[in-house]
mmCIF file of C-alpha atoms and ligand atoms in Angstrom:
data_model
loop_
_atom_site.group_PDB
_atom_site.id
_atom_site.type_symbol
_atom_site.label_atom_id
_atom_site.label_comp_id
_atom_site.label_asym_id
_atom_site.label_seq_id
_atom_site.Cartn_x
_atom_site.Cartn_y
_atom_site.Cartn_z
ATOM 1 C CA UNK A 1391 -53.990 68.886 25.166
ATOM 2 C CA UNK A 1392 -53.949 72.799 23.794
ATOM 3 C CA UNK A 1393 -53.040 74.154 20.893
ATOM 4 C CA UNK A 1394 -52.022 77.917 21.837
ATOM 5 C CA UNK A 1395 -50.814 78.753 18.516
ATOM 6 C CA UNK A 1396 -52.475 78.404 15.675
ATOM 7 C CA UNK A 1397 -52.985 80.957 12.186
ATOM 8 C CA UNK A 1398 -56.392 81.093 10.072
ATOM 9 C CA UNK A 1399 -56.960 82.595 7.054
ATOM 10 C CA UNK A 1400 -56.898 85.888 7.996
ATOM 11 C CA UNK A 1401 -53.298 85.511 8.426
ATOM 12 C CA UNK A 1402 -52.302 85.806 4.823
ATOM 13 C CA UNK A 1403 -49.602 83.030 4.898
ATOM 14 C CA UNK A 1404 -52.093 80.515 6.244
ATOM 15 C CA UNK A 1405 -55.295 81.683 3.548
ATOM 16 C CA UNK A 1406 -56.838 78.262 2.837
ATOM 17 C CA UNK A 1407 -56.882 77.696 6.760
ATOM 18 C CA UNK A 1408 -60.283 77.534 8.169
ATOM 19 C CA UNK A 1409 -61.614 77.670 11.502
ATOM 20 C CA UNK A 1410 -64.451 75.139 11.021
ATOM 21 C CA UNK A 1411 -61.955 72.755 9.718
ATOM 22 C CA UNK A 1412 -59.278 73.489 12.394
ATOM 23 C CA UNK A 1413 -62.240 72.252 15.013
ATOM 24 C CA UNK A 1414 -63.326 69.468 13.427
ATOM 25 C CA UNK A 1415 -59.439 68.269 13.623
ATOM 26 C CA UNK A 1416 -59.044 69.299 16.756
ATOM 27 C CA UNK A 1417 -62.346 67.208 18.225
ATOM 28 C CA UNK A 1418 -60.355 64.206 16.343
ATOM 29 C CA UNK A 1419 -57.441 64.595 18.270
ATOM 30 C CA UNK A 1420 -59.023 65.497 21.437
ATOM 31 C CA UNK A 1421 -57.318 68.537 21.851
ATOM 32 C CA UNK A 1422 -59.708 70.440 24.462
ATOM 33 C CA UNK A 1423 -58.418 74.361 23.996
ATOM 34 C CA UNK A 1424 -57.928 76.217 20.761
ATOM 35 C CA UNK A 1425 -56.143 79.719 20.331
ATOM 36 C CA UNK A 1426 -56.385 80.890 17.163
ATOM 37 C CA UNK A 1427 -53.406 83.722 16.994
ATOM 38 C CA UNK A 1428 -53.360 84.785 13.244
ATOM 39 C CA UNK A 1429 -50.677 87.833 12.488
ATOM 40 C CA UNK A 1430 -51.045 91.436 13.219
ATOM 41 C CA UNK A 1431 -48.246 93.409 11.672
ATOM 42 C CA UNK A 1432 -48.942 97.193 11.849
ATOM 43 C CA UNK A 1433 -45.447 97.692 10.049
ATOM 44 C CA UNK A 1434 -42.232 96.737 7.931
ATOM 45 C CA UNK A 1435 -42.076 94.777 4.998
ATOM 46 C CA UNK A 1436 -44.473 91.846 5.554
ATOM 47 C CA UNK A 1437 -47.893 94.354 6.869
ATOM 48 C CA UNK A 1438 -49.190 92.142 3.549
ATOM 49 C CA UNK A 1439 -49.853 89.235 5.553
ATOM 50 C CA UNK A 1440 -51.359 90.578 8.616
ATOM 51 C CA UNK A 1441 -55.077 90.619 9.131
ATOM 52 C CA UNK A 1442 -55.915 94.343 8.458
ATOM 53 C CA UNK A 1443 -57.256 96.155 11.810
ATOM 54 C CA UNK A 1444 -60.439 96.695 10.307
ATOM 55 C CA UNK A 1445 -61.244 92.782 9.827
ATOM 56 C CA UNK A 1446 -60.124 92.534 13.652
ATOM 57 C CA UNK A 1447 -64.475 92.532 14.890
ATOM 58 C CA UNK A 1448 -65.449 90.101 11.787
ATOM 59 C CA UNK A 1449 -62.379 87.987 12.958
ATOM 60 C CA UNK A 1450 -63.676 87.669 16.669
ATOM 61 C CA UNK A 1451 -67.004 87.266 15.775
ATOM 62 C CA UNK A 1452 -66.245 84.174 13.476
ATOM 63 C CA UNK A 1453 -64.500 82.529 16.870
ATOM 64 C CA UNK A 1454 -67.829 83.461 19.051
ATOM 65 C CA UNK A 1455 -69.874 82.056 16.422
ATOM 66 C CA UNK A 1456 -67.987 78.794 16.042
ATOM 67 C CA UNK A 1457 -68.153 78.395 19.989
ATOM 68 C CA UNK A 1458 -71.734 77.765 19.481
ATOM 69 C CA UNK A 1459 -70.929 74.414 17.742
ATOM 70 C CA UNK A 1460 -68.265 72.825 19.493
ATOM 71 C CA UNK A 1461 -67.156 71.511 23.427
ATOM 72 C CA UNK A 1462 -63.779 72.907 22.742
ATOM 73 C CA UNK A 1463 -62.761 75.972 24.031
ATOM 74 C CA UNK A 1464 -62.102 78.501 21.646
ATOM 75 C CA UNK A 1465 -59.742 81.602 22.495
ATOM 76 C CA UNK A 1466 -59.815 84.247 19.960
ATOM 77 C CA UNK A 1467 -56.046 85.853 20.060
ATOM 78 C CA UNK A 1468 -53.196 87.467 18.105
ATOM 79 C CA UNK A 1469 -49.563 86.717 17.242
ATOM 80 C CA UNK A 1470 -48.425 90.397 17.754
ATOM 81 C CA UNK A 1471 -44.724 91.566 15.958
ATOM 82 C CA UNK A 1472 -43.177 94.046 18.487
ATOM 83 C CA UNK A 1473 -41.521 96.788 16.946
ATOM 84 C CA UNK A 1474 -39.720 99.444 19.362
ATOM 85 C CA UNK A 1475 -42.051 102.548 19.190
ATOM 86 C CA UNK A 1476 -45.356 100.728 17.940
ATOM 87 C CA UNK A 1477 -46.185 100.409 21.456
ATOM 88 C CA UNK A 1478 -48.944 102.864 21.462
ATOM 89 C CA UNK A 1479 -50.326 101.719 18.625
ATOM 90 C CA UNK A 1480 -50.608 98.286 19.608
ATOM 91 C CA UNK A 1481 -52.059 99.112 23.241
ATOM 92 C CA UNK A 1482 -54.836 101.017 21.371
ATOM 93 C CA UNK A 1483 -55.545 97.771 19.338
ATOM 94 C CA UNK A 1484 -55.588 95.069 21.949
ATOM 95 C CA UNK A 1485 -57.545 97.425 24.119
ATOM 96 C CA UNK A 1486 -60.375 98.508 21.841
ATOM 97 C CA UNK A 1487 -60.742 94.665 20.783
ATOM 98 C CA UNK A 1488 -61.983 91.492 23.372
ATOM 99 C CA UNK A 1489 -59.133 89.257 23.265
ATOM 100 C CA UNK A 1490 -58.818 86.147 25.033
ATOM 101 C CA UNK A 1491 -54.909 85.779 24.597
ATOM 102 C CA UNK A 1492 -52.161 87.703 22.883
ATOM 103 C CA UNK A 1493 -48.581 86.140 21.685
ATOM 104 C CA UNK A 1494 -45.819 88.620 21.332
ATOM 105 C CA UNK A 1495 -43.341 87.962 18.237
ATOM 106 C CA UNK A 1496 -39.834 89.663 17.312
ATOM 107 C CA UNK A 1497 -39.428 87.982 13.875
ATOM 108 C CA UNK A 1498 -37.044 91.480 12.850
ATOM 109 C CA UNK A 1499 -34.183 92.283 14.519
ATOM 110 C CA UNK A 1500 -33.347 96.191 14.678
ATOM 111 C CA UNK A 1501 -34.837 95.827 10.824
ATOM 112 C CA UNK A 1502 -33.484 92.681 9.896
ATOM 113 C CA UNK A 1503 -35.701 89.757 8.882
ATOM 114 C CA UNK A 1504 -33.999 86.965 10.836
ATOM 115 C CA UNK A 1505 -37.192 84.450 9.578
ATOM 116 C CA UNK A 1506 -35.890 84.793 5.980
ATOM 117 C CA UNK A 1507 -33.137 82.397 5.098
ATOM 118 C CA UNK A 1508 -31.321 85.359 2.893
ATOM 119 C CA UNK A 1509 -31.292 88.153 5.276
ATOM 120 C CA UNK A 1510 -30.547 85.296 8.411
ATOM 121 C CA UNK A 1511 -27.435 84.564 6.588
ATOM 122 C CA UNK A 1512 -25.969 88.256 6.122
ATOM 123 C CA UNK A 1513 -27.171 88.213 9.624
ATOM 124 C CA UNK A 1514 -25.034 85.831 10.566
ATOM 125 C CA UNK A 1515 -22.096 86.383 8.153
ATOM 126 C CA UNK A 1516 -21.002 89.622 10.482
ATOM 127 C CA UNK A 1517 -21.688 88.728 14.306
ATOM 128 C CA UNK A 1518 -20.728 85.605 15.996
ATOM 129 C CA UNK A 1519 -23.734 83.311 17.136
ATOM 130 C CA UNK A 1520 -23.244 84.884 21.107
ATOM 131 C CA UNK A 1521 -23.742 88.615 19.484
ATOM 132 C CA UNK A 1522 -26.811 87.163 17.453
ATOM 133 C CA UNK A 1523 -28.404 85.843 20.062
ATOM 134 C CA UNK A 1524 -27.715 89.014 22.224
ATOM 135 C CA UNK A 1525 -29.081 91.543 19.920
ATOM 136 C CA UNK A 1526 -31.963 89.482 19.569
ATOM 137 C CA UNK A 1527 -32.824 88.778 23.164
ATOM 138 C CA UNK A 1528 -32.646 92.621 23.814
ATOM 139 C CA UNK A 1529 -35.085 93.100 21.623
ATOM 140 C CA UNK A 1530 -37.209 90.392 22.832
ATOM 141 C CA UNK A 1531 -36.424 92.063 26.409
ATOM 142 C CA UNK A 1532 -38.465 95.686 25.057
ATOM 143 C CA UNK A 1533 -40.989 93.353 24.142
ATOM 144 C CA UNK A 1534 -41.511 91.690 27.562
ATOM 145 C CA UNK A 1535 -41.385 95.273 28.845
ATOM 146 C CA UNK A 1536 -43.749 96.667 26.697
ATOM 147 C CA UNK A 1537 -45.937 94.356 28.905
ATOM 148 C CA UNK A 1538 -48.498 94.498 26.385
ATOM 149 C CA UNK A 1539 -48.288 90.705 25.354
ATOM 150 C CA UNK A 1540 -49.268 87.507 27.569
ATOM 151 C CA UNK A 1541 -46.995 84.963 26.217
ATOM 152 C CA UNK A 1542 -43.906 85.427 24.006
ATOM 153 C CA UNK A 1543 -44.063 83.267 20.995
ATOM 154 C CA UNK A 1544 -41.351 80.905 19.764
ATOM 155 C CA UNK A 1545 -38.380 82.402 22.038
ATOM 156 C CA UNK A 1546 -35.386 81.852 19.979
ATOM 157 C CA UNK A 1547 -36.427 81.830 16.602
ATOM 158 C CA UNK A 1548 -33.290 83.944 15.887
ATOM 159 C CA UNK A 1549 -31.557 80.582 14.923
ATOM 160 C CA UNK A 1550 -34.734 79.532 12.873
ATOM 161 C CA UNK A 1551 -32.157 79.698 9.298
ATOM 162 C CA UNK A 1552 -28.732 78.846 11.213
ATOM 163 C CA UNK A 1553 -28.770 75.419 10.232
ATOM 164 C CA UNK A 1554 -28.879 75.961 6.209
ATOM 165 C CA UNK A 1555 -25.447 77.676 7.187
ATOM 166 C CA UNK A 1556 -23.998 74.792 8.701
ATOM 167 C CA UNK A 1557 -23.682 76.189 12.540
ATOM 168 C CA UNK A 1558 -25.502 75.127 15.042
ATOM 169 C CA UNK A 1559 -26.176 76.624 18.770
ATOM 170 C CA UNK A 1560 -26.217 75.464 21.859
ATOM 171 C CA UNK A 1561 -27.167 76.754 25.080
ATOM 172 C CA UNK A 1562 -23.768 77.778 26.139
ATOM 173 C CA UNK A 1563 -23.849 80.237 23.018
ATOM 174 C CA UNK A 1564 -27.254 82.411 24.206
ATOM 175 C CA UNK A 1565 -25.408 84.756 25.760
ATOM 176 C CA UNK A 1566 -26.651 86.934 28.717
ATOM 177 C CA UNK A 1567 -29.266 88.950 27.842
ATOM 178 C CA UNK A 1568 -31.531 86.047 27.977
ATOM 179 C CA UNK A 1569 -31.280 85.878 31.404
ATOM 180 C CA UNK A 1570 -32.559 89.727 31.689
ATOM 181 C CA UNK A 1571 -35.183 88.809 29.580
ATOM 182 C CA UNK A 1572 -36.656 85.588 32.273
ATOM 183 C CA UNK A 1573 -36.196 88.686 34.726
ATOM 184 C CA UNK A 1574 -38.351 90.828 32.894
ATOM 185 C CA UNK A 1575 -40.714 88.018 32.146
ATOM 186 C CA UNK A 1576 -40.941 87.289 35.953
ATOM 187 C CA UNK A 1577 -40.909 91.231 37.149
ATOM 188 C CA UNK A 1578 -44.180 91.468 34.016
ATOM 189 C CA UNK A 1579 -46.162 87.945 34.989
ATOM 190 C CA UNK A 1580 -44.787 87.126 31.635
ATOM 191 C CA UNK A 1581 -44.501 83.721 29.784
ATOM 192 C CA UNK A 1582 -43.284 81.917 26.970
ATOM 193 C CA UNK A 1583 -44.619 79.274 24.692
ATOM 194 C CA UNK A 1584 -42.731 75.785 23.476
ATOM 195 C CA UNK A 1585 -43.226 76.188 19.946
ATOM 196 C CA UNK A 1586 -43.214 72.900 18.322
ATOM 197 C CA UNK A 1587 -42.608 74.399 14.593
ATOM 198 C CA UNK A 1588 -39.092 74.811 15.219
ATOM 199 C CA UNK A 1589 -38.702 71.358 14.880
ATOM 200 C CA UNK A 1590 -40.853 71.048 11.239
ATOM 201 C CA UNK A 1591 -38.356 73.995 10.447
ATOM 202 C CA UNK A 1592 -35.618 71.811 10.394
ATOM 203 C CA UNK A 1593 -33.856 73.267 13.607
ATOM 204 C CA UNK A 1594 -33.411 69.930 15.175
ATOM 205 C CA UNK A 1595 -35.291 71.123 18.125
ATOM 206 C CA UNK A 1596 -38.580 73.251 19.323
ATOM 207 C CA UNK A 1597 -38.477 76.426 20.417
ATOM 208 C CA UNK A 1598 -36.358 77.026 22.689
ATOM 209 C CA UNK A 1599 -34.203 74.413 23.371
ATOM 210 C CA UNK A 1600 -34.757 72.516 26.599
ATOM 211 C CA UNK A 1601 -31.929 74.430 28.341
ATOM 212 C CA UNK A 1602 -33.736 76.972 27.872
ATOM 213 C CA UNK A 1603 -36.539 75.547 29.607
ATOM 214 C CA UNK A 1604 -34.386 74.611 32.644
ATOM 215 C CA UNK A 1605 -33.167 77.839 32.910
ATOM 216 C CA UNK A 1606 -36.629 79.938 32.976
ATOM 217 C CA UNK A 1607 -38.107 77.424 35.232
ATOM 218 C CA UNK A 1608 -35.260 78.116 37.461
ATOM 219 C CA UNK A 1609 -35.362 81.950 36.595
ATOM 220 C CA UNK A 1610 -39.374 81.622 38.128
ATOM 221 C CA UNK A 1611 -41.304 82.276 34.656
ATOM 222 C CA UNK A 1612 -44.498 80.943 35.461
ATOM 223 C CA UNK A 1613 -46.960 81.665 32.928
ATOM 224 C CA UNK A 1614 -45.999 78.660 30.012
ATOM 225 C CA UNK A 1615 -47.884 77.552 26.595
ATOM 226 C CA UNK A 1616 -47.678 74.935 23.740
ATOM 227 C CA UNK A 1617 -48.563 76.041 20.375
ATOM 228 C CA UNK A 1618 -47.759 73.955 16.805
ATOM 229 C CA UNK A 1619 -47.669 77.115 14.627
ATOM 230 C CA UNK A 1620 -49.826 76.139 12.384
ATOM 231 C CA UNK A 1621 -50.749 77.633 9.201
ATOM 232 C CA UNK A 1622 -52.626 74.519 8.108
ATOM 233 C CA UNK A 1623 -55.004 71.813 9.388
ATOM 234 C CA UNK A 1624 -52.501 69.200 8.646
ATOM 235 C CA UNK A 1625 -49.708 70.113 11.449
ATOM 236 C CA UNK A 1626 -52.740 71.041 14.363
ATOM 237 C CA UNK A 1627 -51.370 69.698 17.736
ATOM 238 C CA UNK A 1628 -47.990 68.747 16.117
ATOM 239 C CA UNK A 1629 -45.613 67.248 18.795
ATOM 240 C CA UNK A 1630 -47.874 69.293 21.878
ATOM 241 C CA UNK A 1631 -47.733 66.168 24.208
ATOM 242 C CA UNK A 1632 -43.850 65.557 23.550
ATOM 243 C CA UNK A 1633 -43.889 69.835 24.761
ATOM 244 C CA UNK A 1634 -45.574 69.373 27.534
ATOM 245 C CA UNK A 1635 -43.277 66.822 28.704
ATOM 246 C CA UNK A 1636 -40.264 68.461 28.095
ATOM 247 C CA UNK A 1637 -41.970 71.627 29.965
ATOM 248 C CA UNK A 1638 -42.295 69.167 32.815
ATOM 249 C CA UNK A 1639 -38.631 67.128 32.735
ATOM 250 C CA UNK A 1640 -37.306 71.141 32.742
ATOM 251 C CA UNK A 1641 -39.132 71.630 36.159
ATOM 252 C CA UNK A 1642 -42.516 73.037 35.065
ATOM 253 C CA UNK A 1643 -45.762 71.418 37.038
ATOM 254 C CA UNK A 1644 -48.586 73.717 35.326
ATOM 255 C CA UNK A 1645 -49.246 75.446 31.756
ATOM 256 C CA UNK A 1646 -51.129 78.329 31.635
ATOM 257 C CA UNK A 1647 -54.733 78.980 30.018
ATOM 258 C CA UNK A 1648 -56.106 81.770 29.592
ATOM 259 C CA UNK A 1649 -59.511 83.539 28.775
ATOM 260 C CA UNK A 1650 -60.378 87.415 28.821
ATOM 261 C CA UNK A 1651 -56.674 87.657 28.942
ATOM 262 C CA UNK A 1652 -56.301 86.413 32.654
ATOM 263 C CA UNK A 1653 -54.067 83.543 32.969
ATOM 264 C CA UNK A 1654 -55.147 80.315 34.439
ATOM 265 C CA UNK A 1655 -52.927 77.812 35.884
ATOM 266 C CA UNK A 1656 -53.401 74.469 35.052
ATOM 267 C CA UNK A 1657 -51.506 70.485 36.282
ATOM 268 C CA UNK A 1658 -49.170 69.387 32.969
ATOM 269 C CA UNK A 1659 -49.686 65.665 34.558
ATOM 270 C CA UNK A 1660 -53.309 66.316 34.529
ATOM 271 C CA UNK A 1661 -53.246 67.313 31.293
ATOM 272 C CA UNK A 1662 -51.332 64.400 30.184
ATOM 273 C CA UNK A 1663 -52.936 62.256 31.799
ATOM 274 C CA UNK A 1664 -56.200 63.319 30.077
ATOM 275 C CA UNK A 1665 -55.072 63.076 26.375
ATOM 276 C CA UNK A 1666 -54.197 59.265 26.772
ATOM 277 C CA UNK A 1667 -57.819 58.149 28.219
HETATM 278 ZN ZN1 ZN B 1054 -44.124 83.774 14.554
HETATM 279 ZN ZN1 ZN B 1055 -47.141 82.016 14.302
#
């Protein structure tokens, strides 16, 4: 299996996370691709936990190094948050840096923090769950346009805090604009991941919900990941298999890999088939 998603230290909401520890776990579980994807935030109110641009070279050069020592394959890559008019500013950072792999991440809406539980609920307290969903996939739309990401991370995290206000959604409450965004992701060789942390959250479900899946398989969004999320050693390859299979009951034969930022399509069944030897 992979683990496309994971957040080391110099993500500062995952600081006691190591990369030499992550590996060693990962050997354990015979998980045979690692993408480490720790935040870069270049602004709003949580730049604090972002690795700083600066550390971006030290950063790499800790994955290179660490190649030396292990069989699995190592991807050194970002969890981007997309902002509306940081574009520029973000193509000069993933192009003056050697990335393997790059996750794009709306965790704001138009300035809202939809991934804290007191702004969600405001969120929520003046738009029904079809006009939440909406404005969020519209910004998650400029993202996918922006084509300056591979893969877009946990797709609808909008609902991440729903739950704590007793609603729920289901698929027949996404709305539209979702369904410009799979276009977008097809017109931009564009992909998603299944996130498996939406789950952990307490969502009753990854992200997205299998629907979801159905519907961008059926869409034609190729380019597809599994990632845990993880911010510690302890959750590493949470759930991935259980992902991949529900990637392949939705439709989906291959996952992609990447490396050098060009995507690499690889059997699910293979894969599968691998992690039970
Ligand atoms: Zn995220
Ligand atoms: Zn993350």
């Amino acid at each position: 299996m992979i683990d496309y998603h994971v957040h080391e230290r110099h993500s500062r909401d995952a600081i006691l996370a190591r990369i030499p520890e992550y590996i060693k776990v990962a050997e354990g579980q015979g998980i045979t691709e690692l993408a480490f994807t720790t935040h870069l935030i270049t602004i709003g109110p949580d730049v604090d936990i972002s690795i700083r641009e600066e550390e971006i070279p030290e950063y790499i050069s800790e994955i290179r190094t660490a190649q030396d020592e292990t069989r699995i394959k190592l991807l050194a890559g970002l969890e981007v948050d997309y902002f509306p008019g940081e574009e520029r500013h973000l193509e000069a950072i993933l192009g003056e840096n050697n990335f393997d792999f790059i996750l794009g991440s709306t965790h704001y809406i138009n300035g809202v923090d939809i991934g804290s539980r007191s702004q969600a609920e405001s969120y929520f307290a003046n738009r029904s769950i079809t006009e939440a969903a909406d404005e969020y996939f519209r910004v998650w739309k400029r993202a996918i346009e922006s084509g300056l990401f591979d893969v877009m991370a946990h797709p609808d995290y909008w609902r991440k805090y729903l739950h704590f206000f007793g609603r729920s959604a289901s698929w027949g409450d996404y709305g539209s604009v979702v369904f410009d965004a799979f276009d977008a992701m097809v017109g931009n060789g564009i992909g998603f991941e299944v996130n498996t942390a939406g789950e952990r959250a307490g969502s009753g479900s990854y992200y997205p919900l299998q629907e979801f899946l159905v519907a961008a398989h059926e869409a034609g969004v190729k380019a597809v990941t599994v990632g845990s999320d993880s911010h510690t050693v302890g959750t590493l390859g949470y759930h991935l298999e259980d992902a991949a299979r529900q990637l392949r009951r939705a439709g989906f034969t291959q996952m992609s890999t990447f490396r050098d930022r060009k995507n690499t399509q690889v059997s699910i069944g293979e894969m599968l088939k691998r992690t039970h030897k």
